[in-house]
mmCIF file of N, CA, C and O in Angstrom:
data_model
loop_
_atom_site.group_PDB
_atom_site.id
_atom_site.type_symbol
_atom_site.label_atom_id
_atom_site.label_comp_id
_atom_site.label_asym_id
_atom_site.label_seq_id
_atom_site.Cartn_x
_atom_site.Cartn_y
_atom_site.Cartn_z
ATOM 1 N N MET Z 17 0.790 -1.180 0.016
ATOM 2 C CA MET Z 17 0.044 -0.050 0.074
ATOM 3 C C MET Z 17 0.914 1.213 0.088
ATOM 4 O O MET Z 17 1.670 1.497 0.837
ATOM 5 N N PRO Z 18 0.415 2.275 -1.002
ATOM 6 C CA PRO Z 18 1.529 3.381 -0.986
ATOM 7 C C PRO Z 18 1.329 4.250 0.235
ATOM 8 O O PRO Z 18 0.200 4.406 0.591
ATOM 9 N N THR Z 19 2.425 4.962 0.737
ATOM 10 C CA THR Z 19 2.322 6.018 1.636
ATOM 11 C C THR Z 19 1.825 7.153 1.298
ATOM 12 O O THR Z 19 1.761 7.526 -0.001
ATOM 13 N N ASN Z 20 1.326 8.120 2.089
ATOM 14 C CA ASN Z 20 1.009 9.447 1.703
ATOM 15 C C ASN Z 20 2.162 10.180 0.906
ATOM 16 O O ASN Z 20 1.982 10.931 -0.145
ATOM 17 N N LEU Z 21 3.476 9.883 1.247
ATOM 18 C CA LEU Z 21 4.390 10.589 0.574
ATOM 19 C C LEU Z 21 4.516 10.095 -0.833
ATOM 20 O O LEU Z 21 4.625 10.935 -1.764
ATOM 21 N N GLN Z 22 4.393 8.785 -0.893
ATOM 22 C CA GLN Z 22 4.501 8.254 -2.420
ATOM 23 C C GLN Z 22 3.406 8.895 -3.243
ATOM 24 O O GLN Z 22 3.406 9.288 -4.417
ATOM 25 N N THR Z 23 2.027 8.895 -2.654
ATOM 26 C CA THR Z 23 0.999 9.453 -3.281
ATOM 27 C C THR Z 23 1.207 10.763 -3.670
ATOM 28 O O THR Z 23 0.701 11.076 -4.971
ATOM 29 N N ALA Z 24 1.618 11.535 -2.919
ATOM 30 C CA ALA Z 24 1.911 12.883 -3.069
ATOM 31 C C ALA Z 24 3.035 13.132 -4.390
ATOM 32 O O ALA Z 24 2.699 13.864 -5.298
ATOM 33 N N ILE Z 25 4.112 12.240 -4.174
ATOM 34 C CA ILE Z 25 5.135 12.299 -5.326
ATOM 35 C C ILE Z 25 4.304 11.860 -6.552
ATOM 36 O O ILE Z 25 4.617 12.567 -7.585
ATOM 37 N N GLU Z 26 3.495 10.918 -6.600
ATOM 38 C CA GLU Z 26 3.029 10.559 -7.903
ATOM 39 C C GLU Z 26 2.163 11.470 -8.517
ATOM 40 O O GLU Z 26 2.068 11.974 -9.498
ATOM 41 N N ARG Z 27 1.183 12.175 -7.503
ATOM 42 C CA ARG Z 27 0.274 13.265 -8.092
ATOM 43 C C ARG Z 27 1.040 14.388 -8.649
ATOM 44 O O ARG Z 27 0.989 15.078 -9.596
ATOM 45 N N GLN Z 28 2.266 14.951 -7.870
ATOM 46 C CA GLN Z 28 3.258 15.995 -8.450
ATOM 47 C C GLN Z 28 3.671 15.530 -9.789
ATOM 48 O O GLN Z 28 3.856 16.548 -10.695
ATOM 49 N N ARG Z 29 4.291 14.399 -9.968
ATOM 50 C CA ARG Z 29 4.699 14.016 -11.098
ATOM 51 C C ARG Z 29 3.667 14.191 -12.354
ATOM 52 O O ARG Z 29 4.038 14.571 -13.319
ATOM 53 N N ALA Z 30 2.392 13.555 -11.928
ATOM 54 C CA ALA Z 30 1.464 13.726 -12.994
ATOM 55 C C ALA Z 30 0.979 15.205 -13.521
ATOM 56 O O ALA Z 30 0.906 15.622 -14.548
ATOM 57 N N VAL Z 31 1.187 15.965 -12.435
ATOM 58 C CA VAL Z 31 0.774 17.408 -12.859
ATOM 59 C C VAL Z 31 2.031 18.047 -13.554
ATOM 60 O O VAL Z 31 1.897 18.667 -14.401
ATOM 61 N N TYR Z 32 3.339 17.603 -13.289
ATOM 62 C CA TYR Z 32 4.412 18.168 -14.027
ATOM 63 C C TYR Z 32 4.526 17.562 -15.363
ATOM 64 O O TYR Z 32 4.593 18.389 -16.484
ATOM 65 N N GLU Z 33 4.109 16.553 -15.594
ATOM 66 C CA GLU Z 33 4.171 15.725 -17.102
ATOM 67 C C GLU Z 33 3.012 16.454 -17.725
ATOM 68 O O GLU Z 33 3.320 16.515 -18.853
ATOM 69 N N THR Z 34 1.942 16.641 -17.160
ATOM 70 C CA THR Z 34 0.793 17.346 -17.945
ATOM 71 C C THR Z 34 1.287 18.763 -18.370
ATOM 72 O O THR Z 34 1.044 19.245 -19.541
ATOM 73 N N LEU Z 35 1.795 19.651 -17.277
ATOM 74 C CA LEU Z 35 2.248 20.996 -17.797
ATOM 75 C C LEU Z 35 3.369 20.852 -18.482
ATOM 76 O O LEU Z 35 3.523 21.956 -19.409
ATOM 77 N N ALA Z 36 4.157 19.809 -18.844
ATOM 78 C CA ALA Z 36 5.313 19.889 -19.575
ATOM 79 C C ALA Z 36 4.757 19.629 -21.091
ATOM 80 O O ALA Z 36 5.711 19.826 -22.015
ATOM 81 N N MET Z 37 3.466 19.165 -21.225
ATOM 82 C CA MET Z 37 3.109 19.063 -22.553
ATOM 83 C C MET Z 37 2.704 20.193 -23.299
ATOM 84 O O MET Z 37 2.240 21.090 -22.536
ATOM 85 N N PRO Z 38 2.450 20.182 -24.402
ATOM 86 C CA PRO Z 38 1.993 21.400 -25.271
ATOM 87 C C PRO Z 38 0.722 21.804 -24.821
ATOM 88 O O PRO Z 38 -0.163 20.994 -24.374
ATOM 89 N N LEU Z 39 0.234 22.911 -25.203
ATOM 90 C CA LEU Z 39 -1.150 23.339 -24.712
ATOM 91 C C LEU Z 39 -2.320 22.555 -25.158
ATOM 92 O O LEU Z 39 -3.240 22.419 -24.684
ATOM 93 N N LEU Z 40 -2.136 22.311 -26.563
ATOM 94 C CA LEU Z 40 -3.206 21.693 -27.230
ATOM 95 C C LEU Z 40 -3.535 20.229 -26.558
ATOM 96 O O LEU Z 40 -4.473 19.837 -26.206
ATOM 97 N N TYR Z 41 -2.323 19.341 -26.164
ATOM 98 C CA TYR Z 41 -2.379 18.396 -25.506
ATOM 99 C C TYR Z 41 -2.991 18.463 -24.053
ATOM 100 O O TYR Z 41 -3.864 17.703 -23.753
ATOM 101 N N GLN Z 42 -2.679 19.768 -23.328
ATOM 102 C CA GLN Z 42 -3.271 20.078 -22.079
ATOM 103 C C GLN Z 42 -4.945 20.193 -22.256
ATOM 104 O O GLN Z 42 -5.799 19.823 -21.445
ATOM 105 N N LEU Z 43 -5.097 21.010 -23.323
ATOM 106 C CA LEU Z 43 -6.770 21.177 -23.617
ATOM 107 C C LEU Z 43 -7.552 19.930 -23.839
ATOM 108 O O LEU Z 43 -8.495 19.880 -23.131
ATOM 109 N N ALA Z 44 -6.809 19.116 -24.694
ATOM 110 C CA ALA Z 44 -7.569 17.796 -24.841
ATOM 111 C C ALA Z 44 -7.754 17.085 -23.472
ATOM 112 O O ALA Z 44 -8.769 16.500 -23.313
ATOM 113 N N ARG Z 45 -6.831 17.195 -22.608
ATOM 114 C CA ARG Z 45 -6.880 16.166 -21.387
ATOM 115 C C ARG Z 45 -7.865 17.024 -20.727
ATOM 116 O O ARG Z 45 -8.577 16.233 -19.867
ATOM 117 N N MET Z 46 -7.910 18.187 -20.353
ATOM 118 C CA MET Z 46 -8.919 19.048 -19.700
ATOM 119 C C MET Z 46 -10.349 18.856 -20.127
ATOM 120 O O MET Z 46 -10.967 18.769 -19.147
ATOM 121 N N HIS Z 47 -10.287 18.674 -21.356
ATOM 122 C CA HIS Z 47 -11.592 18.215 -21.700
ATOM 123 C C HIS Z 47 -12.131 16.604 -21.995
ATOM 124 O O HIS Z 47 -13.064 16.301 -22.294
ATOM 125 N N GLY Z 48 -11.160 15.986 -21.292
ATOM 126 C CA GLY Z 48 -11.399 14.614 -21.317
ATOM 127 C C GLY Z 48 -11.350 13.782 -22.701
ATOM 128 O O GLY Z 48 -11.765 12.638 -22.775
ATOM 129 N N LEU Z 49 -10.601 14.176 -23.523
ATOM 130 C CA LEU Z 49 -10.376 13.527 -24.749
ATOM 131 C C LEU Z 49 -9.025 12.920 -24.769
ATOM 132 O O LEU Z 49 -7.995 13.272 -24.558
ATOM 133 N N THR Z 50 -9.237 11.538 -25.122
ATOM 134 C CA THR Z 50 -7.993 10.804 -25.420
ATOM 135 C C THR Z 50 -7.701 11.064 -26.621
ATOM 136 O O THR Z 50 -8.207 11.625 -27.541
ATOM 137 N N ILE Z 51 -6.332 10.446 -27.156
ATOM 138 C CA ILE Z 51 -5.898 10.751 -28.357
ATOM 139 C C ILE Z 51 -6.786 10.179 -29.625
ATOM 140 O O ILE Z 51 -7.214 10.695 -30.509
ATOM 141 N N ARG Z 52 -7.263 8.953 -29.254
ATOM 142 C CA ARG Z 52 -8.265 8.360 -30.195
ATOM 143 C C ARG Z 52 -9.593 9.016 -30.142
ATOM 144 O O ARG Z 52 -10.078 9.334 -31.289
ATOM 145 N N GLU Z 53 -10.053 9.660 -29.119
ATOM 146 C CA GLU Z 53 -11.280 10.626 -29.331
ATOM 147 C C GLU Z 53 -11.138 11.861 -30.080
ATOM 148 O O GLU Z 53 -11.930 12.179 -30.742
ATOM 149 N N PHE Z 54 -9.908 12.220 -29.702
ATOM 150 C CA PHE Z 54 -9.634 13.717 -30.533
ATOM 151 C C PHE Z 54 -9.556 13.279 -32.025
ATOM 152 O O PHE Z 54 -9.931 14.088 -32.807
ATOM 153 N N ALA Z 55 -8.887 11.977 -32.310
ATOM 154 C CA ALA Z 55 -8.869 11.715 -33.827
ATOM 155 C C ALA Z 55 -10.300 11.561 -34.313
ATOM 156 O O ALA Z 55 -10.728 11.858 -35.380
ATOM 157 N N VAL Z 56 -11.141 10.984 -33.678
ATOM 158 C CA VAL Z 56 -12.653 10.780 -33.970
ATOM 159 C C VAL Z 56 -13.158 12.068 -34.277
ATOM 160 O O VAL Z 56 -13.998 12.372 -35.356
ATOM 161 N N VAL Z 57 -13.035 12.979 -33.336
ATOM 162 C CA VAL Z 57 -13.821 14.380 -33.278
ATOM 163 C C VAL Z 57 -13.345 14.991 -34.434
ATOM 164 O O VAL Z 57 -14.319 15.560 -35.197
ATOM 165 N N PHE Z 58 -12.195 15.089 -34.692
ATOM 166 C CA PHE Z 58 -11.511 15.693 -35.859
ATOM 167 C C PHE Z 58 -11.354 14.959 -37.282
ATOM 168 O O PHE Z 58 -10.856 15.389 -38.575
ATOM 169 N N GLU Z 59 -11.733 13.784 -37.283
ATOM 170 C CA GLU Z 59 -11.907 12.862 -38.225
ATOM 171 C C GLU Z 59 -10.474 12.894 -39.030
ATOM 172 O O GLU Z 59 -10.452 13.105 -40.187
ATOM 173 N N ILE Z 60 -9.502 12.314 -38.174
ATOM 174 C CA ILE Z 60 -8.136 12.283 -38.716
ATOM 175 C C ILE Z 60 -7.584 10.920 -38.043
ATOM 176 O O ILE Z 60 -8.266 10.381 -37.050
ATOM 177 N N SER Z 61 -6.532 10.210 -38.559
ATOM 178 C CA SER Z 61 -5.872 9.186 -37.742
ATOM 179 C C SER Z 61 -5.295 9.428 -36.618
ATOM 180 O O SER Z 61 -5.049 10.393 -36.216
ATOM 181 N N ARG Z 62 -5.215 8.220 -35.861
ATOM 182 C CA ARG Z 62 -4.700 8.352 -34.405
ATOM 183 C C ARG Z 62 -3.406 8.798 -34.480
ATOM 184 O O ARG Z 62 -2.983 9.614 -33.785
ATOM 185 N N ASN Z 63 -2.601 8.257 -35.290
ATOM 186 C CA ASN Z 63 -1.049 8.672 -35.270
ATOM 187 C C ASN Z 63 -1.041 10.322 -35.751
ATOM 188 O O ASN Z 63 -0.237 11.015 -35.240
ATOM 189 N N HIS Z 64 -1.777 10.908 -36.701
ATOM 190 C CA HIS Z 64 -1.761 12.303 -36.880
ATOM 191 C C HIS Z 64 -2.382 13.013 -35.770
ATOM 192 O O HIS Z 64 -1.692 13.963 -35.709
ATOM 193 N N ALA Z 65 -3.374 12.570 -35.105
ATOM 194 C CA ALA Z 65 -3.729 13.175 -33.744
ATOM 195 C C ALA Z 65 -2.647 13.425 -32.817
ATOM 196 O O ALA Z 65 -2.395 14.492 -32.204
ATOM 197 N N GLU Z 66 -1.837 12.249 -32.541
ATOM 198 C CA GLU Z 66 -0.873 12.352 -31.593
ATOM 199 C C GLU Z 66 0.068 13.318 -31.923
ATOM 200 O O GLU Z 66 0.655 13.976 -31.139
ATOM 201 N N ALA Z 67 0.572 13.163 -33.321
ATOM 202 C CA ALA Z 67 1.549 14.236 -33.691
ATOM 203 C C ALA Z 67 0.990 15.568 -33.668
ATOM 204 O O ALA Z 67 1.969 16.737 -33.265
ATOM 205 N N VAL Z 68 -0.229 15.742 -33.908
ATOM 206 C CA VAL Z 68 -0.642 17.369 -33.787
ATOM 207 C C VAL Z 68 -0.784 17.738 -32.118
ATOM 208 O O VAL Z 68 -0.270 18.725 -31.886
ATOM 209 N N LEU Z 69 -1.214 16.752 -31.364
ATOM 210 C CA LEU Z 69 -1.372 17.204 -30.148
ATOM 211 C C LEU Z 69 0.031 17.106 -29.333
ATOM 212 O O LEU Z 69 0.057 18.281 -28.455
ATOM 213 N N LYS Z 70 1.047 16.714 -29.755
ATOM 214 C CA LYS Z 70 2.385 16.829 -29.338
ATOM 215 C C LYS Z 70 3.170 17.638 -29.858
ATOM 216 O O LYS Z 70 4.429 17.676 -29.656
ATOM 217 N N HIS Z 71 2.450 18.465 -30.929
ATOM 218 C CA HIS Z 71 3.282 19.445 -31.830
ATOM 219 C C HIS Z 71 4.497 18.850 -32.441
ATOM 220 O O HIS Z 71 5.584 19.460 -32.674
ATOM 221 N N ARG Z 72 4.402 17.665 -32.792
ATOM 222 C CA ARG Z 72 5.516 16.929 -33.768
ATOM 223 C C ARG Z 72 5.133 17.365 -35.109
ATOM 224 O O ARG Z 72 6.067 16.982 -36.128
ATOM 225 N N THR Z 73 3.881 17.764 -35.506
ATOM 226 C CA THR Z 73 3.620 18.228 -36.913
ATOM 227 C C THR Z 73 2.750 19.340 -36.619
ATOM 228 O O THR Z 73 2.070 19.442 -35.736
ATOM 229 N N THR Z 74 2.577 20.019 -37.961
ATOM 230 C CA THR Z 74 1.942 21.163 -37.837
ATOM 231 C C THR Z 74 0.525 20.894 -38.760
ATOM 232 O O THR Z 74 0.580 20.396 -39.965
ATOM 233 N N PRO Z 75 -0.673 21.132 -38.044
ATOM 234 C CA PRO Z 75 -2.024 20.758 -38.834
ATOM 235 C C PRO Z 75 -2.105 21.488 -39.878
ATOM 236 O O PRO Z 75 -1.731 22.761 -40.208
ATOM 237 N N SER Z 76 -2.947 21.225 -40.865
ATOM 238 C CA SER Z 76 -3.309 22.091 -42.102
ATOM 239 C C SER Z 76 -4.046 23.286 -41.568
ATOM 240 O O SER Z 76 -4.465 23.228 -40.093
ATOM 241 N N LEU Z 77 -4.208 24.292 -42.072
ATOM 242 C CA LEU Z 77 -4.951 25.528 -41.911
ATOM 243 C C LEU Z 77 -6.334 25.133 -41.328
ATOM 244 O O LEU Z 77 -6.771 25.722 -40.288
ATOM 245 N N GLU Z 78 -7.139 24.369 -42.230
ATOM 246 C CA GLU Z 78 -8.534 24.067 -41.839
ATOM 247 C C GLU Z 78 -8.600 23.201 -40.642
ATOM 248 O O GLU Z 78 -9.570 23.790 -39.736
ATOM 249 N N LEU Z 79 -7.658 22.333 -40.325
ATOM 250 C CA LEU Z 79 -7.723 21.473 -38.990
ATOM 251 C C LEU Z 79 -7.490 22.544 -37.966
ATOM 252 O O LEU Z 79 -7.996 22.352 -36.745
ATOM 253 N N ALA Z 80 -6.317 23.274 -38.152
ATOM 254 C CA ALA Z 80 -6.127 24.320 -36.921
ATOM 255 C C ALA Z 80 -7.158 25.318 -36.629
ATOM 256 O O ALA Z 80 -7.502 25.362 -35.367
ATOM 257 N N PHE Z 81 -8.081 25.797 -37.326
ATOM 258 C CA PHE Z 81 -9.172 26.443 -37.149
ATOM 259 C C PHE Z 81 -10.231 25.675 -36.498
ATOM 260 O O PHE Z 81 -10.889 26.100 -35.634
ATOM 261 N N GLN Z 82 -10.515 24.381 -37.039
ATOM 262 C CA GLN Z 82 -11.534 23.606 -36.293
ATOM 263 C C GLN Z 82 -11.121 23.298 -34.985
ATOM 264 O O GLN Z 82 -12.037 23.299 -33.980
ATOM 265 N N ILE Z 83 -9.925 23.096 -34.569
ATOM 266 C CA ILE Z 83 -9.399 22.757 -33.344
ATOM 267 C C ILE Z 83 -9.639 23.868 -32.456
ATOM 268 O O ILE Z 83 -10.182 23.969 -31.376
ATOM 269 N N ALA Z 84 -8.979 25.286 -32.977
ATOM 270 C CA ALA Z 84 -9.483 26.288 -32.119
ATOM 271 C C ALA Z 84 -10.872 26.541 -31.843
ATOM 272 O O ALA Z 84 -11.168 26.906 -30.812
ATOM 273 N N ARG Z 85 -11.792 26.399 -32.990
ATOM 274 C CA ARG Z 85 -13.179 26.667 -32.518
ATOM 275 C C ARG Z 85 -13.703 25.636 -31.517
ATOM 276 O O ARG Z 85 -14.294 25.968 -30.748
ATOM 277 N N TYR Z 86 -13.195 24.470 -31.614
ATOM 278 C CA TYR Z 86 -13.738 23.452 -30.467
ATOM 279 C C TYR Z 86 -13.163 23.673 -29.016
ATOM 280 O O TYR Z 86 -14.185 23.642 -28.278
ATOM 281 N N PHE Z 87 -12.122 24.175 -29.132
ATOM 282 C CA PHE Z 87 -11.686 24.414 -27.612
ATOM 283 C C PHE Z 87 -11.742 26.019 -27.426
ATOM 284 O O PHE Z 87 -11.339 26.433 -26.032
ATOM 285 N N ASP Z 88 -12.350 26.770 -28.151
ATOM 286 C CA ASP Z 88 -12.770 28.168 -28.018
ATOM 287 C C ASP Z 88 -11.619 29.195 -27.700
ATOM 288 O O ASP Z 88 -11.439 29.851 -26.738
ATOM 289 N N VAL Z 89 -10.515 28.754 -28.576
ATOM 290 C CA VAL Z 89 -9.161 29.603 -28.297
ATOM 291 C C VAL Z 89 -8.776 30.201 -29.796
ATOM 292 O O VAL Z 89 -9.298 29.669 -30.819
ATOM 293 N N ARG Z 90 -7.918 31.160 -29.839
ATOM 294 C CA ARG Z 90 -7.414 31.803 -31.154
ATOM 295 C C ARG Z 90 -6.366 30.656 -31.439
ATOM 296 O O ARG Z 90 -5.703 30.002 -30.726
ATOM 297 N N VAL Z 91 -6.061 30.618 -32.835
ATOM 298 C CA VAL Z 91 -5.325 29.629 -33.448
ATOM 299 C C VAL Z 91 -3.811 29.948 -32.993
ATOM 300 O O VAL Z 91 -3.132 29.157 -32.676
ATOM 301 N N ASP Z 92 -3.420 31.370 -33.024
ATOM 302 C CA ASP Z 92 -2.215 31.533 -32.704
ATOM 303 C C ASP Z 92 -1.823 31.445 -31.036
ATOM 304 O O ASP Z 92 -0.683 31.005 -30.771
ATOM 305 N N GLU Z 93 -2.839 31.255 -30.307
ATOM 306 C CA GLU Z 93 -2.569 30.832 -29.016
ATOM 307 C C GLU Z 93 -2.446 29.569 -28.667
ATOM 308 O O GLU Z 93 -1.567 29.191 -27.929
ATOM 309 N N LEU Z 94 -3.335 28.698 -29.325
ATOM 310 C CA LEU Z 94 -3.383 27.321 -29.299
ATOM 311 C C LEU Z 94 -1.910 26.738 -29.913
ATOM 312 O O LEU Z 94 -1.436 25.741 -29.257
ATOM 313 N N PHE Z 95 -1.294 27.090 -30.884
ATOM 314 C CA PHE Z 95 -0.046 26.724 -31.542
ATOM 315 C C PHE Z 95 1.021 27.517 -31.308
ATOM 316 O O PHE Z 95 2.314 27.203 -31.609
ATOM 317 N N GLY Z 96 1.020 28.652 -30.551
ATOM 318 C CA GLY Z 96 2.056 29.239 -30.351
ATOM 319 C C GLY Z 96 2.722 30.134 -31.436
ATOM 320 O O GLY Z 96 4.081 30.398 -31.489
ATOM 321 N N TRP Z 97 1.801 30.504 -32.340
ATOM 322 C CA TRP Z 97 2.131 31.331 -33.517
ATOM 323 C C TRP Z 97 2.251 32.733 -33.144
ATOM 324 O O TRP Z 97 1.174 33.268 -33.243
ATOM 325 N N MET Z 98 3.196 33.200 -32.902
ATOM 326 C CA MET Z 98 3.342 34.619 -32.413
ATOM 327 C C MET Z 98 3.887 35.582 -33.630
ATOM 328 O O MET Z 98 4.911 35.146 -34.191
ATOM 329 N N PHE Z 99 3.313 36.725 -33.970
ATOM 330 C CA PHE Z 99 3.746 37.476 -34.881
ATOM 331 C C PHE Z 99 4.026 38.977 -34.415
ATOM 332 O O PHE Z 99 3.089 39.483 -33.605
ATOM 333 N N ASP Z 100 4.979 39.897 -35.028
ATOM 334 C CA ASP Z 100 4.869 41.201 -34.557
ATOM 335 C C ASP Z 100 4.311 42.088 -35.288
ATOM 336 O O ASP Z 100 3.532 41.586 -36.298
ATOM 337 N N ASP Z 101 4.157 43.152 -35.221
ATOM 338 C CA ASP Z 101 3.382 44.371 -35.814
ATOM 339 C C ASP Z 101 3.542 44.255 -37.376
ATOM 340 O O ASP Z 101 2.992 44.724 -38.197
ATOM 341 N N ASN Z 102 4.858 43.790 -37.955
ATOM 342 C CA ASN Z 102 5.161 43.699 -39.195
ATOM 343 C C ASN Z 102 4.944 42.610 -39.710
ATOM 344 O O ASN Z 102 5.283 42.314 -40.986
ATOM 345 N N GLY Z 103 4.301 41.572 -39.117
ATOM 346 C CA GLY Z 103 3.937 40.411 -39.603
ATOM 347 C C GLY Z 103 4.972 39.164 -39.603
ATOM 348 O O GLY Z 103 4.884 38.162 -40.279
ATOM 349 N N ASN Z 104 6.120 39.560 -38.888
ATOM 350 C CA ASN Z 104 7.280 38.590 -38.751
ATOM 351 C C ASN Z 104 7.018 37.544 -37.643
ATOM 352 O O ASN Z 104 6.693 38.237 -36.671
ATOM 353 N N ARG Z 105 7.298 36.515 -37.808
ATOM 354 C CA ARG Z 105 7.189 35.426 -36.850
ATOM 355 C C ARG Z 105 8.106 35.669 -35.745
ATOM 356 O O ARG Z 105 9.326 35.880 -36.091
ATOM 357 N N ARG Z 106 7.659 35.495 -34.595
ATOM 358 C CA ARG Z 106 8.562 35.745 -33.370
ATOM 359 C C ARG Z 106 8.837 34.266 -32.787
ATOM 360 O O ARG Z 106 8.042 33.558 -32.852
#
């Protein structure tokens, strides 16, 4: 049986692992979506869903907007696409 300290450490580790993940992955988890469910919602393969969630690949513009609408956030916030006043990516 785990001790209180072990349980606390496991809980802290789970929080850290979640916060270390990209924002999109965190949002999906907060909404209770598994990778498989995310794939079904956006009609993409499970492998592509995992790559998008973990920022290993950039989604198409259409998919990016669908995801942003679903989570009610701006596309640039969701994927960390920041631009200065001249339109240059930061």
